[in-house]
């Protein structure tokens, strides 16, 4: 099948692409773009009660369910422990291989140089380091190199709120319901682990009560659901991306033209 564009979102944990870029990737999928999510860890530390092995399996099921809401074509989860991600040679090789196999035109990932979760920073660093080798056939020779380096974008997360540049702002008002349902599919994170960490577990809705689930996510994750004040455009729901200083050189105008949203 021929696609107008191929996008790869590389994150550290199974729920993050949905939260930080789900609205944009759903809009892209709706116009025929092939979107893949790559999680560099299996998320097996993200709970206050479940042990690693059953949690890993449950989070994978949640991820695949979320993908259906967003039109994501492929969802790859590396079997690396949550909390133990390092931007080492093995991870870099896995990222190079994934970018090449997907033949990604655009790669979206985290900032690698700001506060926040160490796994998130390591994921961003792995993409930064991998980007220079995507066209070099002597590196990872088992996977054919790309003809040109992909464009790389940084997505926001809680640690990047104060450093992120809103170079590209996407109105996700038409895809916010799909994004919220994809987030809700990650019940371990949105209705169990994070509410427990924040001390609001008593307010968490019963799974399956969609109006209550929707309201709960909008209440406790507003900075990633509603448009931030720093964004331009006046959109109620928006997602923001920063042009990376690595990968193929480009401009916000070119990216918006490629997105065609």
mmCIF file of N, CA and C in Angstrom, residues 174-254:
data_model
loop_
_atom_site.group_PDB
_atom_site.id
_atom_site.type_symbol
_atom_site.label_atom_id
_atom_site.label_comp_id
_atom_site.label_asym_id
_atom_site.label_seq_id
_atom_site.Cartn_x
_atom_site.Cartn_y
_atom_site.Cartn_z
ATOM 1 N N UNK A 174 -10.932 18.206 16.291
ATOM 2 C CA UNK A 174 -11.718 17.178 15.603
ATOM 3 C C UNK A 174 -11.315 15.765 15.997
ATOM 4 N N UNK A 175 -10.171 15.631 16.669
ATOM 5 C CA UNK A 175 -9.703 14.296 17.044
ATOM 6 C C UNK A 175 -9.572 14.118 18.557
ATOM 7 N N UNK A 176 -10.066 15.093 19.329
ATOM 8 C CA UNK A 176 -9.885 15.028 20.775
ATOM 9 C C UNK A 176 -10.627 13.836 21.396
ATOM 10 N N UNK A 177 -11.780 13.481 20.856
ATOM 11 C CA UNK A 177 -12.508 12.348 21.430
ATOM 12 C C UNK A 177 -11.729 11.053 21.239
ATOM 13 N N UNK A 178 -11.132 10.881 20.064
ATOM 14 C CA UNK A 178 -10.318 9.690 19.824
ATOM 15 C C UNK A 178 -9.104 9.684 20.744
ATOM 16 N N UNK A 179 -8.483 10.853 20.933
ATOM 17 C CA UNK A 179 -7.334 10.949 21.825
ATOM 18 C C UNK A 179 -7.731 10.600 23.258
ATOM 19 N N UNK A 180 -8.823 11.129 23.737
ATOM 20 C CA UNK A 180 -9.265 10.848 25.104
ATOM 21 C C UNK A 180 -9.592 9.365 25.286
ATOM 22 N N UNK A 181 -10.211 8.757 24.286
ATOM 23 C CA UNK A 181 -10.522 7.329 24.389
ATOM 24 C C UNK A 181 -9.248 6.487 24.362
ATOM 25 N N UNK A 182 -8.259 6.927 23.581
ATOM 26 C CA UNK A 182 -6.981 6.214 23.564
ATOM 27 C C UNK A 182 -6.296 6.318 24.922
ATOM 28 N N UNK A 183 -6.342 7.494 25.529
ATOM 29 C CA UNK A 183 -5.771 7.648 26.868
ATOM 30 C C UNK A 183 -6.522 6.778 27.875
ATOM 31 N N UNK A 184 -7.829 6.763 27.773
ATOM 32 C CA UNK A 184 -8.633 5.967 28.705
ATOM 33 C C UNK A 184 -8.345 4.480 28.566
ATOM 34 N N UNK A 185 -7.936 4.048 27.384
ATOM 35 C CA UNK A 185 -7.585 2.636 27.191
ATOM 36 C C UNK A 185 -6.421 2.237 28.090
ATOM 37 N N UNK A 186 -5.568 3.223 28.450
ATOM 38 C CA UNK A 186 -4.448 2.972 29.362
ATOM 39 C C UNK A 186 -4.925 3.149 30.803
ATOM 40 N N UNK A 187 -5.827 2.279 31.224
ATOM 41 C CA UNK A 187 -6.437 2.415 32.544
ATOM 42 C C UNK A 187 -5.410 2.322 33.666
ATOM 43 N N UNK A 188 -4.361 1.515 33.487
ATOM 44 C CA UNK A 188 -3.352 1.401 34.540
ATOM 45 C C UNK A 188 -2.728 2.742 34.872
ATOM 46 N N UNK A 189 -2.627 3.621 33.866
ATOM 47 C CA UNK A 189 -1.956 4.896 34.067
ATOM 48 C C UNK A 189 -2.918 6.020 34.437
ATOM 49 N N UNK A 190 -4.026 6.099 33.726
ATOM 50 C CA UNK A 190 -4.921 7.239 33.909
ATOM 51 C C UNK A 190 -5.911 7.061 35.056
ATOM 52 N N UNK A 191 -6.207 5.822 35.431
ATOM 53 C CA UNK A 191 -7.209 5.603 36.474
ATOM 54 C C UNK A 191 -6.671 4.853 37.688
ATOM 55 N N UNK A 192 -5.391 4.434 37.636
ATOM 56 C CA UNK A 192 -4.845 3.670 38.753
ATOM 57 C C UNK A 192 -3.520 4.263 39.248
ATOM 58 N N UNK A 193 -2.435 4.090 38.509
ATOM 59 C CA UNK A 193 -1.112 4.461 39.002
ATOM 60 C C UNK A 193 -0.965 5.954 39.263
ATOM 61 N N UNK A 194 -1.215 6.781 38.252
ATOM 62 C CA UNK A 194 -1.030 8.221 38.435
ATOM 63 C C UNK A 194 -1.988 8.802 39.467
ATOM 64 N N UNK A 195 -3.288 8.450 39.454
ATOM 65 C CA UNK A 195 -4.158 8.932 40.531
ATOM 66 C C UNK A 195 -3.678 8.522 41.918
ATOM 67 N N UNK A 196 -3.128 7.315 42.036
ATOM 68 C CA UNK A 196 -2.576 6.887 43.325
ATOM 69 C C UNK A 196 -1.394 7.761 43.711
ATOM 70 N N UNK A 197 -0.513 8.043 42.753
ATOM 71 C CA UNK A 197 0.654 8.879 43.017
ATOM 72 C C UNK A 197 0.248 10.298 43.411
ATOM 73 N N UNK A 198 -0.826 10.794 42.832
ATOM 74 C CA UNK A 198 -1.273 12.166 43.092
ATOM 75 C C UNK A 198 -2.231 12.265 44.274
ATOM 76 N N UNK A 199 -2.611 11.139 44.839
ATOM 77 C CA UNK A 199 -3.513 11.155 45.978
ATOM 78 C C UNK A 199 -4.964 11.382 45.627
ATOM 79 N N UNK A 200 -5.371 11.055 44.396
ATOM 80 C CA UNK A 200 -6.762 11.256 43.986
ATOM 81 C C UNK A 200 -7.391 9.950 43.528
ATOM 82 N N UNK A 201 -6.841 8.826 43.995
ATOM 83 C CA UNK A 201 -7.357 7.531 43.561
ATOM 84 C C UNK A 201 -8.827 7.352 43.925
ATOM 85 N N UNK A 202 -9.273 8.001 44.981
ATOM 86 C CA UNK A 202 -10.677 7.882 45.390
ATOM 87 C C UNK A 202 -11.620 8.520 44.386
ATOM 88 N N UNK A 203 -11.103 9.434 43.554
ATOM 89 C CA UNK A 203 -11.924 10.086 42.543
ATOM 90 C C UNK A 203 -11.926 9.353 41.216
ATOM 91 N N UNK A 204 -11.067 8.347 41.074
ATOM 92 C CA UNK A 204 -10.946 7.653 39.791
ATOM 93 C C UNK A 204 -12.264 6.974 39.423
ATOM 94 N N UNK A 205 -12.683 7.082 38.177
ATOM 95 C CA UNK A 205 -13.962 6.505 37.761
ATOM 96 C C UNK A 205 -13.884 4.998 37.612
ATOM 97 N N UNK A 206 -15.035 4.378 37.590
ATOM 98 C CA UNK A 206 -15.121 2.973 37.268
ATOM 99 C C UNK A 206 -14.861 2.791 35.776
ATOM 100 N N UNK A 207 -14.034 1.826 35.430
ATOM 101 C CA UNK A 207 -13.747 1.579 34.023
ATOM 102 C C UNK A 207 -15.031 1.221 33.288
ATOM 103 N N UNK A 208 -15.240 1.861 32.172
ATOM 104 C CA UNK A 208 -16.445 1.640 31.389
ATOM 105 C C UNK A 208 -17.452 2.766 31.498
ATOM 106 N N UNK A 209 -17.263 3.653 32.460
ATOM 107 C CA UNK A 209 -18.126 4.830 32.599
ATOM 108 C C UNK A 209 -17.485 5.957 31.800
ATOM 109 N N UNK A 210 -17.767 5.999 30.488
ATOM 110 C CA UNK A 210 -17.044 6.908 29.617
ATOM 111 C C UNK A 210 -17.193 8.378 30.002
ATOM 112 N N UNK A 211 -18.370 8.907 30.284
ATOM 113 C CA UNK A 211 -18.444 10.322 30.664
ATOM 114 C C UNK A 211 -17.569 10.654 31.873
ATOM 115 N N UNK A 212 -17.538 9.756 32.864
ATOM 116 C CA UNK A 212 -16.715 9.998 34.048
ATOM 117 C C UNK A 212 -15.233 9.874 33.718
ATOM 118 N N UNK A 213 -14.869 8.910 32.882
ATOM 119 C CA UNK A 213 -13.473 8.756 32.463
ATOM 120 C C UNK A 213 -12.999 10.001 31.717
ATOM 121 N N UNK A 214 -13.822 10.462 30.806
ATOM 122 C CA UNK A 214 -13.482 11.642 30.004
ATOM 123 C C UNK A 214 -13.270 12.859 30.897
ATOM 124 N N UNK A 215 -14.192 13.098 31.807
ATOM 125 C CA UNK A 215 -14.098 14.253 32.698
ATOM 126 C C UNK A 215 -12.869 14.164 33.594
ATOM 127 N N UNK A 216 -12.542 12.960 34.042
ATOM 128 C CA UNK A 216 -11.396 12.766 34.931
ATOM 129 C C UNK A 216 -10.087 13.099 34.211
ATOM 130 N N UNK A 217 -9.938 12.631 32.976
ATOM 131 C CA UNK A 217 -8.719 12.918 32.213
ATOM 132 C C UNK A 217 -8.596 14.412 31.945
ATOM 133 N N UNK A 218 -9.675 15.048 31.543
ATOM 134 C CA UNK A 218 -9.623 16.483 31.270
ATOM 135 C C UNK A 218 -9.307 17.283 32.532
ATOM 136 N N UNK A 219 -9.756 16.805 33.675
ATOM 137 C CA UNK A 219 -9.512 17.524 34.921
ATOM 138 C C UNK A 219 -8.062 17.415 35.372
ATOM 139 N N UNK A 220 -7.485 16.221 35.271
ATOM 140 C CA UNK A 220 -6.170 16.008 35.874
ATOM 141 C C UNK A 220 -5.003 16.036 34.874
ATOM 142 N N UNK A 221 -5.300 16.119 33.602
ATOM 143 C CA UNK A 221 -4.234 16.268 32.603
ATOM 144 C C UNK A 221 -4.532 17.451 31.672
ATOM 145 N N UNK A 222 -4.923 18.595 32.214
ATOM 146 C CA UNK A 222 -5.354 19.696 31.333
ATOM 147 C C UNK A 222 -4.246 20.212 30.438
ATOM 148 N N UNK A 223 -2.987 20.216 30.936
ATOM 149 C CA UNK A 223 -1.899 20.805 30.154
ATOM 150 C C UNK A 223 -1.594 20.022 28.893
ATOM 151 N N UNK A 224 -2.071 18.775 28.804
ATOM 152 C CA UNK A 224 -1.817 17.971 27.611
ATOM 153 C C UNK A 224 -3.091 17.686 26.824
ATOM 154 N N UNK A 225 -4.208 18.258 27.254
ATOM 155 C CA UNK A 225 -5.470 18.081 26.548
ATOM 156 C C UNK A 225 -5.962 19.411 25.969
ATOM 157 N N UNK A 226 -5.859 20.469 26.767
ATOM 158 C CA UNK A 226 -6.261 21.787 26.290
ATOM 159 C C UNK A 226 -5.053 22.531 25.732
ATOM 160 N N UNK A 227 -5.319 23.522 24.913
ATOM 161 C CA UNK A 227 -4.233 24.321 24.346
ATOM 162 C C UNK A 227 -3.538 25.120 25.446
ATOM 163 N N UNK A 228 -2.201 25.027 25.507
ATOM 164 C CA UNK A 228 -1.427 25.800 26.476
ATOM 165 C C UNK A 228 -1.472 27.286 26.138
ATOM 166 N N UNK A 229 -1.412 28.152 27.132
ATOM 167 C CA UNK A 229 -1.421 29.594 26.859
ATOM 168 C C UNK A 229 -0.316 30.036 25.911
ATOM 169 N N UNK A 230 0.823 29.362 25.961
ATOM 170 C CA UNK A 230 1.947 29.755 25.110
ATOM 171 C C UNK A 230 1.723 29.431 23.633
ATOM 172 N N UNK A 231 0.777 28.574 23.352
ATOM 173 C CA UNK A 231 0.527 28.227 21.958
ATOM 174 C C UNK A 231 -0.202 29.359 21.248
ATOM 175 N N UNK A 232 0.001 29.455 19.966
ATOM 176 C CA UNK A 232 -0.740 30.425 19.153
ATOM 177 C C UNK A 232 -1.880 29.709 18.441
ATOM 178 N N UNK A 233 -2.768 30.470 17.862
ATOM 179 C CA UNK A 233 -3.841 29.905 17.061
ATOM 180 C C UNK A 233 -5.196 29.936 17.712
ATOM 181 N N UNK A 234 -5.249 30.027 19.039
ATOM 182 C CA UNK A 234 -6.531 30.117 19.709
ATOM 183 C C UNK A 234 -7.339 28.838 19.678
ATOM 184 N N UNK A 235 -6.692 27.683 19.514
ATOM 185 C CA UNK A 235 -7.417 26.419 19.494
ATOM 186 C C UNK A 235 -7.754 25.975 20.912
ATOM 187 N N UNK A 236 -8.939 25.392 21.091
ATOM 188 C CA UNK A 236 -9.289 24.873 22.419
ATOM 189 C C UNK A 236 -8.445 23.651 22.755
ATOM 190 N N UNK A 237 -8.306 22.767 21.782
ATOM 191 C CA UNK A 237 -7.501 21.562 21.958
ATOM 192 C C UNK A 237 -6.384 21.577 20.922
ATOM 193 N N UNK A 238 -5.157 21.466 21.364
ATOM 194 C CA UNK A 238 -4.034 21.549 20.436
ATOM 195 C C UNK A 238 -2.867 20.727 20.945
ATOM 196 N N UNK A 239 -1.987 20.368 20.014
ATOM 197 C CA UNK A 239 -0.721 19.719 20.340
ATOM 198 C C UNK A 239 0.396 20.499 19.670
ATOM 199 N N UNK A 240 1.551 20.487 20.315
ATOM 200 C CA UNK A 240 2.647 21.359 19.898
ATOM 201 C C UNK A 240 3.924 20.550 19.700
ATOM 202 N N UNK A 241 4.675 20.928 18.670
ATOM 203 C CA UNK A 241 5.919 20.240 18.351
ATOM 204 C C UNK A 241 7.023 21.252 18.081
ATOM 205 N N UNK A 242 8.234 20.897 18.512
ATOM 206 C CA UNK A 242 9.401 21.740 18.296
ATOM 207 C C UNK A 242 10.280 21.116 17.220
ATOM 208 N N UNK A 243 10.807 21.928 16.327
ATOM 209 C CA UNK A 243 11.749 21.440 15.330
ATOM 210 C C UNK A 243 13.031 21.013 16.035
ATOM 211 N N UNK A 244 13.464 19.779 15.824
ATOM 212 C CA UNK A 244 14.695 19.305 16.441
ATOM 213 C C UNK A 244 15.898 19.895 15.707
ATOM 214 N N UNK A 245 17.005 20.006 16.438
ATOM 215 C CA UNK A 245 18.233 20.501 15.831
ATOM 216 C C UNK A 245 19.081 19.349 15.295
ATOM 217 N N UNK A 246 18.432 18.266 14.935
ATOM 218 C CA UNK A 246 19.084 17.117 14.305
ATOM 219 C C UNK A 246 18.102 16.534 13.299
ATOM 220 N N UNK A 247 18.536 15.547 12.532
ATOM 221 C CA UNK A 247 17.700 15.036 11.457
ATOM 222 C C UNK A 247 17.743 15.971 10.268
ATOM 223 N N UNK A 248 16.872 15.731 9.304
ATOM 224 C CA UNK A 248 16.858 16.566 8.095
ATOM 225 C C UNK A 248 16.421 17.977 8.432
ATOM 226 N N UNK A 249 17.162 18.942 7.968
ATOM 227 C CA UNK A 249 16.836 20.344 8.228
ATOM 228 C C UNK A 249 15.560 20.721 7.489
ATOM 229 N N UNK A 250 14.715 21.469 8.171
ATOM 230 C CA UNK A 250 13.423 21.803 7.611
ATOM 231 C C UNK A 250 12.918 23.085 8.241
ATOM 232 N N UNK A 251 11.662 23.406 8.005
ATOM 233 C CA UNK A 251 11.011 24.584 8.586
ATOM 234 C C UNK A 251 9.617 24.182 9.037
ATOM 235 N N UNK A 252 9.048 25.008 9.890
ATOM 236 C CA UNK A 252 7.684 24.747 10.338
ATOM 237 C C UNK A 252 6.720 24.733 9.159
ATOM 238 N N UNK A 253 6.966 25.616 8.194
ATOM 239 C CA UNK A 253 6.095 25.699 7.025
ATOM 240 C C UNK A 253 6.132 24.401 6.220
ATOM 241 N N UNK A 254 7.321 23.809 6.082
ATOM 242 C CA UNK A 254 7.425 22.559 5.337
ATOM 243 C C UNK A 254 6.714 21.422 6.061
#
